[in-house]
Tab-separated table of C-alpha atoms and ligand atoms in Angstrom:
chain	number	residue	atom	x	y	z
G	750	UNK	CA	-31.688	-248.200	71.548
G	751	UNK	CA	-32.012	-248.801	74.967
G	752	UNK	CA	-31.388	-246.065	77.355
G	753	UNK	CA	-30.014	-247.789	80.377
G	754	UNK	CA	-27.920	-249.995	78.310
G	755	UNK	CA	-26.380	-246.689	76.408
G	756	UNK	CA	-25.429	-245.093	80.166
G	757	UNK	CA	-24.077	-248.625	81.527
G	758	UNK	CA	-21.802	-248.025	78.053
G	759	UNK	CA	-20.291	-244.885	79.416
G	760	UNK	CA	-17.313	-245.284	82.698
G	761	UNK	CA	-19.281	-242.565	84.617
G	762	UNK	CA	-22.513	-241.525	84.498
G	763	UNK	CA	-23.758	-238.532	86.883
G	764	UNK	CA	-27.353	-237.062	86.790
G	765	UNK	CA	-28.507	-233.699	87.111
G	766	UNK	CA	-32.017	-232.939	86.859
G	767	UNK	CA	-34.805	-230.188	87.893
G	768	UNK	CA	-36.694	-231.155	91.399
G	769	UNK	CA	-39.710	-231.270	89.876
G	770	UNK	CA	-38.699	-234.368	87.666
G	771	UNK	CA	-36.586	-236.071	90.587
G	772	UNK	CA	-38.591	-239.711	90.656
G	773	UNK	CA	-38.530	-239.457	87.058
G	774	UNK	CA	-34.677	-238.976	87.199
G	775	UNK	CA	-34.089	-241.697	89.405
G	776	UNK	CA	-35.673	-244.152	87.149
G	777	UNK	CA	-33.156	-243.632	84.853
G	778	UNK	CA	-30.688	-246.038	87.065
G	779	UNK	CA	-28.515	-245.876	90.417
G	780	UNK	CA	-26.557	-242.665	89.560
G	781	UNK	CA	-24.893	-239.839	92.045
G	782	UNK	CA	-27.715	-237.258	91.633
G	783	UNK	CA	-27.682	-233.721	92.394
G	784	UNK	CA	-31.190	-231.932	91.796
G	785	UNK	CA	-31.635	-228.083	91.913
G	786	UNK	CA	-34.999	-225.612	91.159
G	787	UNK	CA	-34.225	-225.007	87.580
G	788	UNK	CA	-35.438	-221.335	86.979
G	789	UNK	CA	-34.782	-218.372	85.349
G	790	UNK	CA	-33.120	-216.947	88.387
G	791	UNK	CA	-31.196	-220.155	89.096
G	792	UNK	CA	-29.814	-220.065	85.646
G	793	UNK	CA	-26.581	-219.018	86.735
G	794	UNK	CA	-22.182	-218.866	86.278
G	795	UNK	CA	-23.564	-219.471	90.962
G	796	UNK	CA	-25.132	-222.389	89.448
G	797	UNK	CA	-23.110	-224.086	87.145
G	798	UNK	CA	-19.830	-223.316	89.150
G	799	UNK	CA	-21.878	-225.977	91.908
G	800	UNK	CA	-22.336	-228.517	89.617
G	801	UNK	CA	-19.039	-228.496	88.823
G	802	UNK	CA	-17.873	-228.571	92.790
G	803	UNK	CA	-20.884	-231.252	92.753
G	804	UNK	CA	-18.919	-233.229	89.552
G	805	UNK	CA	-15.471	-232.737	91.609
G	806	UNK	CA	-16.641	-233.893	95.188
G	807	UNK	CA	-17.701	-237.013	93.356
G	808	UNK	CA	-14.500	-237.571	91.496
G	809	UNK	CA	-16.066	-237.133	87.764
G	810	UNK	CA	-13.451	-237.006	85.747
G	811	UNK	CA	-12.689	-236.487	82.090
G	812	UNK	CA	-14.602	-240.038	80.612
G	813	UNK	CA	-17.316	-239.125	82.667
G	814	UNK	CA	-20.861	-238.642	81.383
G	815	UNK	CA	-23.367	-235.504	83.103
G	816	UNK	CA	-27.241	-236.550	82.256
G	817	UNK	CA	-29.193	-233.108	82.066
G	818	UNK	CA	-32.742	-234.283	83.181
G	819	UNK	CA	-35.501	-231.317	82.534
G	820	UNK	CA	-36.728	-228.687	80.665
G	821	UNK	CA	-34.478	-225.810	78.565
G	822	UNK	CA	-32.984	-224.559	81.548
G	823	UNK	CA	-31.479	-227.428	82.898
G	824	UNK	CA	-29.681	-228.229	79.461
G	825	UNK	CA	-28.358	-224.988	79.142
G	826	UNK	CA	-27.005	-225.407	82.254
G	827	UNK	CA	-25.927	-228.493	82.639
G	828	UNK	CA	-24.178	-228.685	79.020
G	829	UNK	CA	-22.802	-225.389	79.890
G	830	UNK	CA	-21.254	-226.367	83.763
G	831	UNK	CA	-19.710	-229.974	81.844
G	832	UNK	CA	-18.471	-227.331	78.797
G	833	UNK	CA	-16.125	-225.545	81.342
G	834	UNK	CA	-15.424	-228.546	84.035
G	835	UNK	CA	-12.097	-229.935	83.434
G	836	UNK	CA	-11.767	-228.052	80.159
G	837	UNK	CA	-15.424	-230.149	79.038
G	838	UNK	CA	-16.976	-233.775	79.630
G	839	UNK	CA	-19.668	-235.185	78.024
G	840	UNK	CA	-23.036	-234.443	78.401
G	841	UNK	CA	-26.541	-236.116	77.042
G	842	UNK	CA	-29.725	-234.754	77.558
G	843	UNK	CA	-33.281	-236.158	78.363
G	844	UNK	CA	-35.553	-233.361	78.046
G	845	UNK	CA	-39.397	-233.333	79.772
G	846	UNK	CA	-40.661	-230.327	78.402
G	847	UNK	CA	-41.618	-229.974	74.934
G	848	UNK	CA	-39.311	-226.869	74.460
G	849	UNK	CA	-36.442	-228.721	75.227
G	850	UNK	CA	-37.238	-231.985	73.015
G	851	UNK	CA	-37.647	-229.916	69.907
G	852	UNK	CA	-35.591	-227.269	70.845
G	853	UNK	CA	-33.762	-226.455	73.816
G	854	UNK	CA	-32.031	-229.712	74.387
G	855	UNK	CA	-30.888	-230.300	70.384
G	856	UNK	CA	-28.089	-228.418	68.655
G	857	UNK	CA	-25.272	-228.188	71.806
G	858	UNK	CA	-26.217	-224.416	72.617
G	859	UNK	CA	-25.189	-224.316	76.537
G	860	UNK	CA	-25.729	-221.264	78.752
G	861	UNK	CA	-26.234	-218.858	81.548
G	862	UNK	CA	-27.737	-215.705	82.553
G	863	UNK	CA	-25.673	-213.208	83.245
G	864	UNK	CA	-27.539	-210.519	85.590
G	865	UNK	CA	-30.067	-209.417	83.109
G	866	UNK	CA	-29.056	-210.839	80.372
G	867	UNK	CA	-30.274	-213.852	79.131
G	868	UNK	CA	-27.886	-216.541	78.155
G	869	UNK	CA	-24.887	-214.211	77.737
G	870	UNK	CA	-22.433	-216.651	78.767
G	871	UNK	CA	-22.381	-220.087	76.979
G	872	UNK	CA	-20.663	-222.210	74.638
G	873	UNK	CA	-21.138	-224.781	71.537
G	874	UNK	CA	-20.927	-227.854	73.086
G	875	UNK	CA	-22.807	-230.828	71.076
G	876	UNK	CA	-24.792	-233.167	74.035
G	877	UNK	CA	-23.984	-237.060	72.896
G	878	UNK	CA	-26.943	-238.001	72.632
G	879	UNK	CA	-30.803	-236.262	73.389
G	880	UNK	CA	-33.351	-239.232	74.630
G	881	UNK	CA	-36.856	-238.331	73.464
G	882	UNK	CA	-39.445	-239.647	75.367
G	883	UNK	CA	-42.774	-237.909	74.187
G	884	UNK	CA	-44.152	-239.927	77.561
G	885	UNK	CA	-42.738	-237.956	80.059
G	886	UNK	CA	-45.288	-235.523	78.843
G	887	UNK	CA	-48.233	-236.435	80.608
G	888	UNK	CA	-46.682	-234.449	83.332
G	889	UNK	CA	-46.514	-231.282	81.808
G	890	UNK	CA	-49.063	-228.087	82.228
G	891	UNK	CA	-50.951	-227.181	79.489
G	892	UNK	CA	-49.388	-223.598	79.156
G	893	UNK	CA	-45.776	-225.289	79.087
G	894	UNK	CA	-46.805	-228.113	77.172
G	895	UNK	CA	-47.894	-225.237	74.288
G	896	UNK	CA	-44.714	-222.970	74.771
G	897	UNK	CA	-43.113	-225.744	73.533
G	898	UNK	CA	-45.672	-226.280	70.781
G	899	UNK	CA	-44.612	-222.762	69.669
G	900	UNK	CA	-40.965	-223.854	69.085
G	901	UNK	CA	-42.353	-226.598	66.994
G	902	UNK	CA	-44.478	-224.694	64.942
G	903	UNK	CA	-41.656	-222.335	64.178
G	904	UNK	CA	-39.370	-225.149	62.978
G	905	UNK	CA	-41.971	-226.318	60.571
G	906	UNK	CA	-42.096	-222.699	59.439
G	907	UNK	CA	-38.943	-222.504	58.977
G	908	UNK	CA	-39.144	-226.091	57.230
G	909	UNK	CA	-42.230	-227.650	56.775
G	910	UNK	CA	-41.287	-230.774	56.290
G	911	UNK	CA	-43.589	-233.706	56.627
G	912	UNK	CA	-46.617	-230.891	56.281
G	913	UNK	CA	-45.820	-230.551	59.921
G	914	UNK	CA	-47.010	-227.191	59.903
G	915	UNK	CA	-50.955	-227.675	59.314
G	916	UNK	CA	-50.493	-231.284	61.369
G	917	UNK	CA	-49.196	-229.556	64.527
G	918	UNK	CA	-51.879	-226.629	64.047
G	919	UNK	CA	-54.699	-229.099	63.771
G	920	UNK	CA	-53.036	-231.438	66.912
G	921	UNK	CA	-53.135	-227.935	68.724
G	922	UNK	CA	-56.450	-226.773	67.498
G	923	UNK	CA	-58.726	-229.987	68.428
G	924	UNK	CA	-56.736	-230.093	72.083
G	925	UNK	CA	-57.910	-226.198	72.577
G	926	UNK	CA	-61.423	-227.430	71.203
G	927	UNK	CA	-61.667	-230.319	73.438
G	928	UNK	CA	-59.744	-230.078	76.391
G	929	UNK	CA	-58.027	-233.574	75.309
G	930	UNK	CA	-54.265	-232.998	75.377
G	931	UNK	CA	-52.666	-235.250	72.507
G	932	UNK	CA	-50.552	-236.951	75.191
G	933	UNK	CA	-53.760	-238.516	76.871
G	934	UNK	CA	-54.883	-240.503	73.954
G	935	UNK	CA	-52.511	-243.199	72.018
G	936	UNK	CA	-53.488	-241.701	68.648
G	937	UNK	CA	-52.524	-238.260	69.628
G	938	UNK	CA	-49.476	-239.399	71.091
G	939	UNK	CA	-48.199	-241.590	68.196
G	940	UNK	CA	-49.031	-237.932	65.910
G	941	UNK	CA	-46.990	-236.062	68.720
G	942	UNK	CA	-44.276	-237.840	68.814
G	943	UNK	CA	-43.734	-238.279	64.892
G	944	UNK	CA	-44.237	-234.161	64.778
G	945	UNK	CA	-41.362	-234.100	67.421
G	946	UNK	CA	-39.438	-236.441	65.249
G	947	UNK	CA	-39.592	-234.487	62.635
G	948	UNK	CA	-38.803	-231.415	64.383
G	949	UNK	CA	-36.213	-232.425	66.387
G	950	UNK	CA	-34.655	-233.469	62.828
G	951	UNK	CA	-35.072	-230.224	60.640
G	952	UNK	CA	-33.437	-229.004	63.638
G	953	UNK	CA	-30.788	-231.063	63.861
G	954	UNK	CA	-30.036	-231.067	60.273
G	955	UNK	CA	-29.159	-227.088	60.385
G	956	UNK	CA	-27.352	-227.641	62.943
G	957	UNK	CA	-25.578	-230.251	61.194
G	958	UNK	CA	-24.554	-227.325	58.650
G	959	UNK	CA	-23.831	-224.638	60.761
G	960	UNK	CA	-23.352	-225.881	64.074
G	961	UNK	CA	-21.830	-222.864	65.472
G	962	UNK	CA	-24.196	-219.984	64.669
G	963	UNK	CA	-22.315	-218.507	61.769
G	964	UNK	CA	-24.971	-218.158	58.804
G	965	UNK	CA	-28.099	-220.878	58.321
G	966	UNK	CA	-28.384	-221.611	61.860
G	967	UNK	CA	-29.463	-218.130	62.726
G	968	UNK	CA	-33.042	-218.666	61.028
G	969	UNK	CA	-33.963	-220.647	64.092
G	970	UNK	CA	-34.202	-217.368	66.033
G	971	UNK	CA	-37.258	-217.038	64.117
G	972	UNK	CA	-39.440	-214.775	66.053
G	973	UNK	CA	-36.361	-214.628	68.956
G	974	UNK	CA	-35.792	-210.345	68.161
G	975	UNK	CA	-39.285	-209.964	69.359
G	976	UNK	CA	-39.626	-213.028	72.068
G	977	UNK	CA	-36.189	-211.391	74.026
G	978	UNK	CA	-37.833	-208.050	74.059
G	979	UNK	CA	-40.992	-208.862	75.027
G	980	UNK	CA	-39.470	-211.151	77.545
G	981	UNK	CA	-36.686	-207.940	78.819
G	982	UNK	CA	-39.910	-205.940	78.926
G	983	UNK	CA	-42.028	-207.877	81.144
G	984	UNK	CA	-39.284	-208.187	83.265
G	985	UNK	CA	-38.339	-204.759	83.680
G	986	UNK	CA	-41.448	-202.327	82.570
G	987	UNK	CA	-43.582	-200.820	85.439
G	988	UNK	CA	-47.122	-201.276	83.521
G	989	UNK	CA	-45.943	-205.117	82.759
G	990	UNK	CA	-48.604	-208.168	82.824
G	991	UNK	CA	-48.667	-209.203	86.674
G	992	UNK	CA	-49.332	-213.177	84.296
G	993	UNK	CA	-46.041	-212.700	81.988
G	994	UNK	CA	-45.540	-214.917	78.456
G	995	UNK	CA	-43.866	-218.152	78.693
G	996	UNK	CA	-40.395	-217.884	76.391
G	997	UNK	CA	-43.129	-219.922	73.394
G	998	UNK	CA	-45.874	-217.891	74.014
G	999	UNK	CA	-43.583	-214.704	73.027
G	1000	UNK	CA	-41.814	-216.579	70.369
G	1001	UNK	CA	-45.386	-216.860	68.907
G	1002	UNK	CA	-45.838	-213.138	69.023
G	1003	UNK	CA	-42.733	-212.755	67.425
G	1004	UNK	CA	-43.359	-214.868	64.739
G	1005	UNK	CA	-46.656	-212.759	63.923
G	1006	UNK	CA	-44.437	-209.683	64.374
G	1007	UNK	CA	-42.041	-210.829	62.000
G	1008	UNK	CA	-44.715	-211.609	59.419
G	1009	UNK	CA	-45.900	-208.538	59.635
G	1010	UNK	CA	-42.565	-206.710	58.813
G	1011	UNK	CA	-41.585	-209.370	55.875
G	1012	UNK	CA	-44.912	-208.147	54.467
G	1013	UNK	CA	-43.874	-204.192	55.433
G	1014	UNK	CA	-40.729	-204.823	53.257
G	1015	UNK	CA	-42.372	-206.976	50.837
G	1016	UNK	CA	-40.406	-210.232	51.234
G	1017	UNK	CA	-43.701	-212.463	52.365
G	1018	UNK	CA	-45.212	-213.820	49.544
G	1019	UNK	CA	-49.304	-213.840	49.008
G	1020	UNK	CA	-51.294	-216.433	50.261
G	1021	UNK	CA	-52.028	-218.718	47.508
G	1022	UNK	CA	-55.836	-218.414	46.265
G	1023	UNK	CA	-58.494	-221.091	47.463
G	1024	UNK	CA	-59.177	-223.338	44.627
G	1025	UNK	CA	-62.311	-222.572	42.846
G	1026	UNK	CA	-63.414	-226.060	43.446
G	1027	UNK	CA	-63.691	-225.319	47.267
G	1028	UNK	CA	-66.871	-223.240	48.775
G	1029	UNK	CA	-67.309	-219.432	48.201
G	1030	UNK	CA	-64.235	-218.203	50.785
G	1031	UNK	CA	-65.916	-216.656	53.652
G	1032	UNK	CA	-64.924	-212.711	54.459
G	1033	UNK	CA	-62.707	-213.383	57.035
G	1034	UNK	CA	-60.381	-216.127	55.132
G	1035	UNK	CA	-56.893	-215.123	56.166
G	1036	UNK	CA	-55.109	-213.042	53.191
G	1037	UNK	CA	-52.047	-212.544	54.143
G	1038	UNK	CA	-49.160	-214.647	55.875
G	1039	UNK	CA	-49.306	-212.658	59.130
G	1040	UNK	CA	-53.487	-213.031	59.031
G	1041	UNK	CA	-52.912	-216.951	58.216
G	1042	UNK	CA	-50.365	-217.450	61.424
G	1043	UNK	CA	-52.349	-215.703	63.652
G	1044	UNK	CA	-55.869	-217.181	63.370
G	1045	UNK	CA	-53.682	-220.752	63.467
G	1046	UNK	CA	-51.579	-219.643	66.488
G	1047	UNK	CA	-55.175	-218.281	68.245
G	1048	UNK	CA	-57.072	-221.698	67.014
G	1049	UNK	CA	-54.096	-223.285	68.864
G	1050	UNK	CA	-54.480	-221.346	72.013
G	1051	UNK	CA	-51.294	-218.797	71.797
G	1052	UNK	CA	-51.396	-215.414	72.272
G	1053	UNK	CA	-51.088	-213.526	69.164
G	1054	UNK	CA	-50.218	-209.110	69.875
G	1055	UNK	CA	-47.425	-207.715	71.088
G	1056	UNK	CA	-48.079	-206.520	75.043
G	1057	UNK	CA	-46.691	-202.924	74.242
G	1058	UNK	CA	-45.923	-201.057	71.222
G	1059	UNK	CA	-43.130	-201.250	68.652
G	1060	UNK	CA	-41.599	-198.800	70.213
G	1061	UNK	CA	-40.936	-199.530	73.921
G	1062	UNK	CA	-39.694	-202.890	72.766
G	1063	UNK	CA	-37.313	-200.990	70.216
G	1064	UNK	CA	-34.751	-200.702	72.639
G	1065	UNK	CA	-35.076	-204.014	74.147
G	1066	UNK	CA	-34.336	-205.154	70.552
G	1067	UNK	CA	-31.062	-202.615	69.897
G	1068	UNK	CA	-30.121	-204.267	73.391
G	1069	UNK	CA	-30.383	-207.847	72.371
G	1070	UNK	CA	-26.925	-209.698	72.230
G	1071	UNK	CA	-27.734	-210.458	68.596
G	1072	UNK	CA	-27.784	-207.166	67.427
G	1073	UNK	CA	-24.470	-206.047	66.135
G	1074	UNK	CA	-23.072	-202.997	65.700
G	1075	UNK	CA	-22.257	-202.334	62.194
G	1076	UNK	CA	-18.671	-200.721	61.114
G	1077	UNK	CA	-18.152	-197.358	61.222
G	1078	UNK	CA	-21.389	-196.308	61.820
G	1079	UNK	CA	-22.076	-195.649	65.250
G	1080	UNK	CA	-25.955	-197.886	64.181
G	1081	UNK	CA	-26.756	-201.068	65.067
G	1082	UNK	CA	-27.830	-203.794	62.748
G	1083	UNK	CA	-30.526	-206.434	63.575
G	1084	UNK	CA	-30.715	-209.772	61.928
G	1085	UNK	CA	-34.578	-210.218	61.411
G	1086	UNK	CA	-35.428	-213.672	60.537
G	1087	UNK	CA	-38.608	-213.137	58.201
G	1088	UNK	CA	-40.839	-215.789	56.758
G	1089	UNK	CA	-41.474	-215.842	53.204
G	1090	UNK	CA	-44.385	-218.520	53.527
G	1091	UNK	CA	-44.833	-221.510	55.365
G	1092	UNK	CA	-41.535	-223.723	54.807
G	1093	UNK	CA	-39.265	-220.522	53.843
G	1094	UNK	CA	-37.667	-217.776	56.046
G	1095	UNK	CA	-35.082	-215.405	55.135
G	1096	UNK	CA	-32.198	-213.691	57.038
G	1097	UNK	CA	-32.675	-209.452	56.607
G	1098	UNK	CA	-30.282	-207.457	58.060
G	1099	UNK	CA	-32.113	-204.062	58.912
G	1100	UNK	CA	-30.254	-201.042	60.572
G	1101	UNK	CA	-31.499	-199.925	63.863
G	1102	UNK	CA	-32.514	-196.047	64.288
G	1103	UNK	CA	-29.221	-194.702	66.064
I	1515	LIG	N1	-32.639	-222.135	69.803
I	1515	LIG	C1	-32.010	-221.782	68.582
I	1515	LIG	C2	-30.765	-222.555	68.325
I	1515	LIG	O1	-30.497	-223.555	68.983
I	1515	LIG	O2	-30.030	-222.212	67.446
């Protein structure tokens, strides 16, 4: 498929895209283009309410097209301003940061921050189409580039298909080793962008099942409970780190986190034994799930511990929009996604301490 000749399909086509990706944008043909600074802080109802005066000034109207161009906050916001203009238009999405090809930008999730809180206005909105072009990044810091990688190690935890688990570790593991990012040699590229492939499909295929958040879809907040905490806390606690996580670096510590706990309730299963055939195992061979992630995550360059304790993120968690409150009980009920092994999760509701 070719990308210009899909938007030439479509009666209007408008482009909205993060300044840093601007030229990039442009490429994409002669569209009206607005560009913002996509941040956390611009990722506002401010925001999206001037894309849509943008969309109007320019007379989009309902058969129009709005081309999200950047990372996870642009998507979210540009899916979520063409959601609401004129009652919704179409949207398609050509991510440039890892997070949003395997993550951000699939599954029609659209949203806002709201003060504080993190995406707490949104809708389901599917995007026509999301253009992957592993390409684009070349561009992107090493820290971003493995937030991202974070996301796509979760979805092969969640589903390992392809064995793209141990394939993204080791295409993480030899670019901490050698400085080499995967996107600066055509080998590592062509392994990239079949790992995003098949990411960007498990992904897809949930969402295919439960596109609006009802049951399955939830085990894609793998390691989220923690992440959104950990996140709220930085943001908010005096002693927090002056260099706060990236949103993948904490959805790595949540994933450890969440290990830990399916072990503390007994739902992760034993690693399996190495084969006798292999060498004596050394002494500090991972043994359990939690030990296996985190010596991966570590080879791959992610950070691994919580910042604070259990505890001071306990109320970030009860505050989380995804814990519910449950009937009659004046306690709140958290949805832990908790893996069982690599290619299994399960969904374990656990009541919060009132
Ligand atoms: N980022 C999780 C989801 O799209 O459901």
């Amino acid at each position: 498929m070719d990308l210009r000749k899909t938007l030439d399909s479509y009666p209007q086509v408008f482009v909205v895209c993060d300044r840093t990706v601007e030229a990039f944008a442009r490429l994409l043909g002669d569209y009206p283009t607005l560009t913002f600074y996509a941040s956390e802080s611009t990722k506002t109802p401010e925001t999206a309410v001037e894309i849509c005066r943008w969309l109007l000034e320019h007379g989009a109207d309902r058969d129009a097209l709005v081309i999200a161009v950047g990372g996870g906050v642009t998507t979210d916001l540009v899916g979520f301003a063409a959601s609401i203009y004129k009652r919704g238009i179409r949207y398609a999405n050509v991510p440039t940061t890892l997070l949003a090809m395997v993550d951000a930008g699939l599954g029609g999730k659209t949203g806002v921050n709201l003060d504080d809180y993190k995406n707490m206005l949104g809708s389901f909105r599917q995007p026509e189409f999301t253009w992957l072009l592993p390409d684009v990044l070349r561009s992107l810091p090493r820290r971003e580039f493995l937030s991202g990688a974070a996301e796509m190690l979760k979805t092969f935890i969640i589903d390992n298909r392809e064995d793209g688990y141990a394939r993204t570790v080791k295409l993480l593991s030899d670019f901490a080793a050698t400085g080499v990012s995967p996107v600066d040699t055509s080998a590592g590229l062509e392994e990239l962008s079949a790992l995003i492939s098949a990411a960007s499909a498990v992904k897809q295929d949930i969402v295919s099942r439960d596109p609006l958040e009802r049951g399955e879809r939830r085990v894609l907040n793998l390691g989220h409970t923690w992440a959104h905490a950990i996140e709220w806390w930085q943001h908010q606690a005096a002693g927090a780190p002056a260099r706060p996580y990236t949103h993948g670096e904490a959805v790595a510590i949540g994933i450890i986190a969440a290990a830990r706990k399916a072990e503390e309730l007994g739902i992760a299963e034993a690693l399996p034994a190495p084969s006798p055939a292999s060498s004596a195992p050394s002494p500090s061979a991972p043994r359990r799930l939690s030990e296996k992630l985190a010596a991966d995550f570590a080879a791959c360059g992610l950070p691994t511990e919580l910042p604070c304790s259990e505890d001071e993120l306990a109320a970030a968690i009860a505050r989380d929009k995804k814990a519910e409150a449950s009937k009659g009980s004046g306690s709140k009920t958290v949805n832990y996604v908790l893996p069982v092994r690599i290619g299994k999760v399960v969904i374990s509701a656990v009541s919060l301490p009132s």
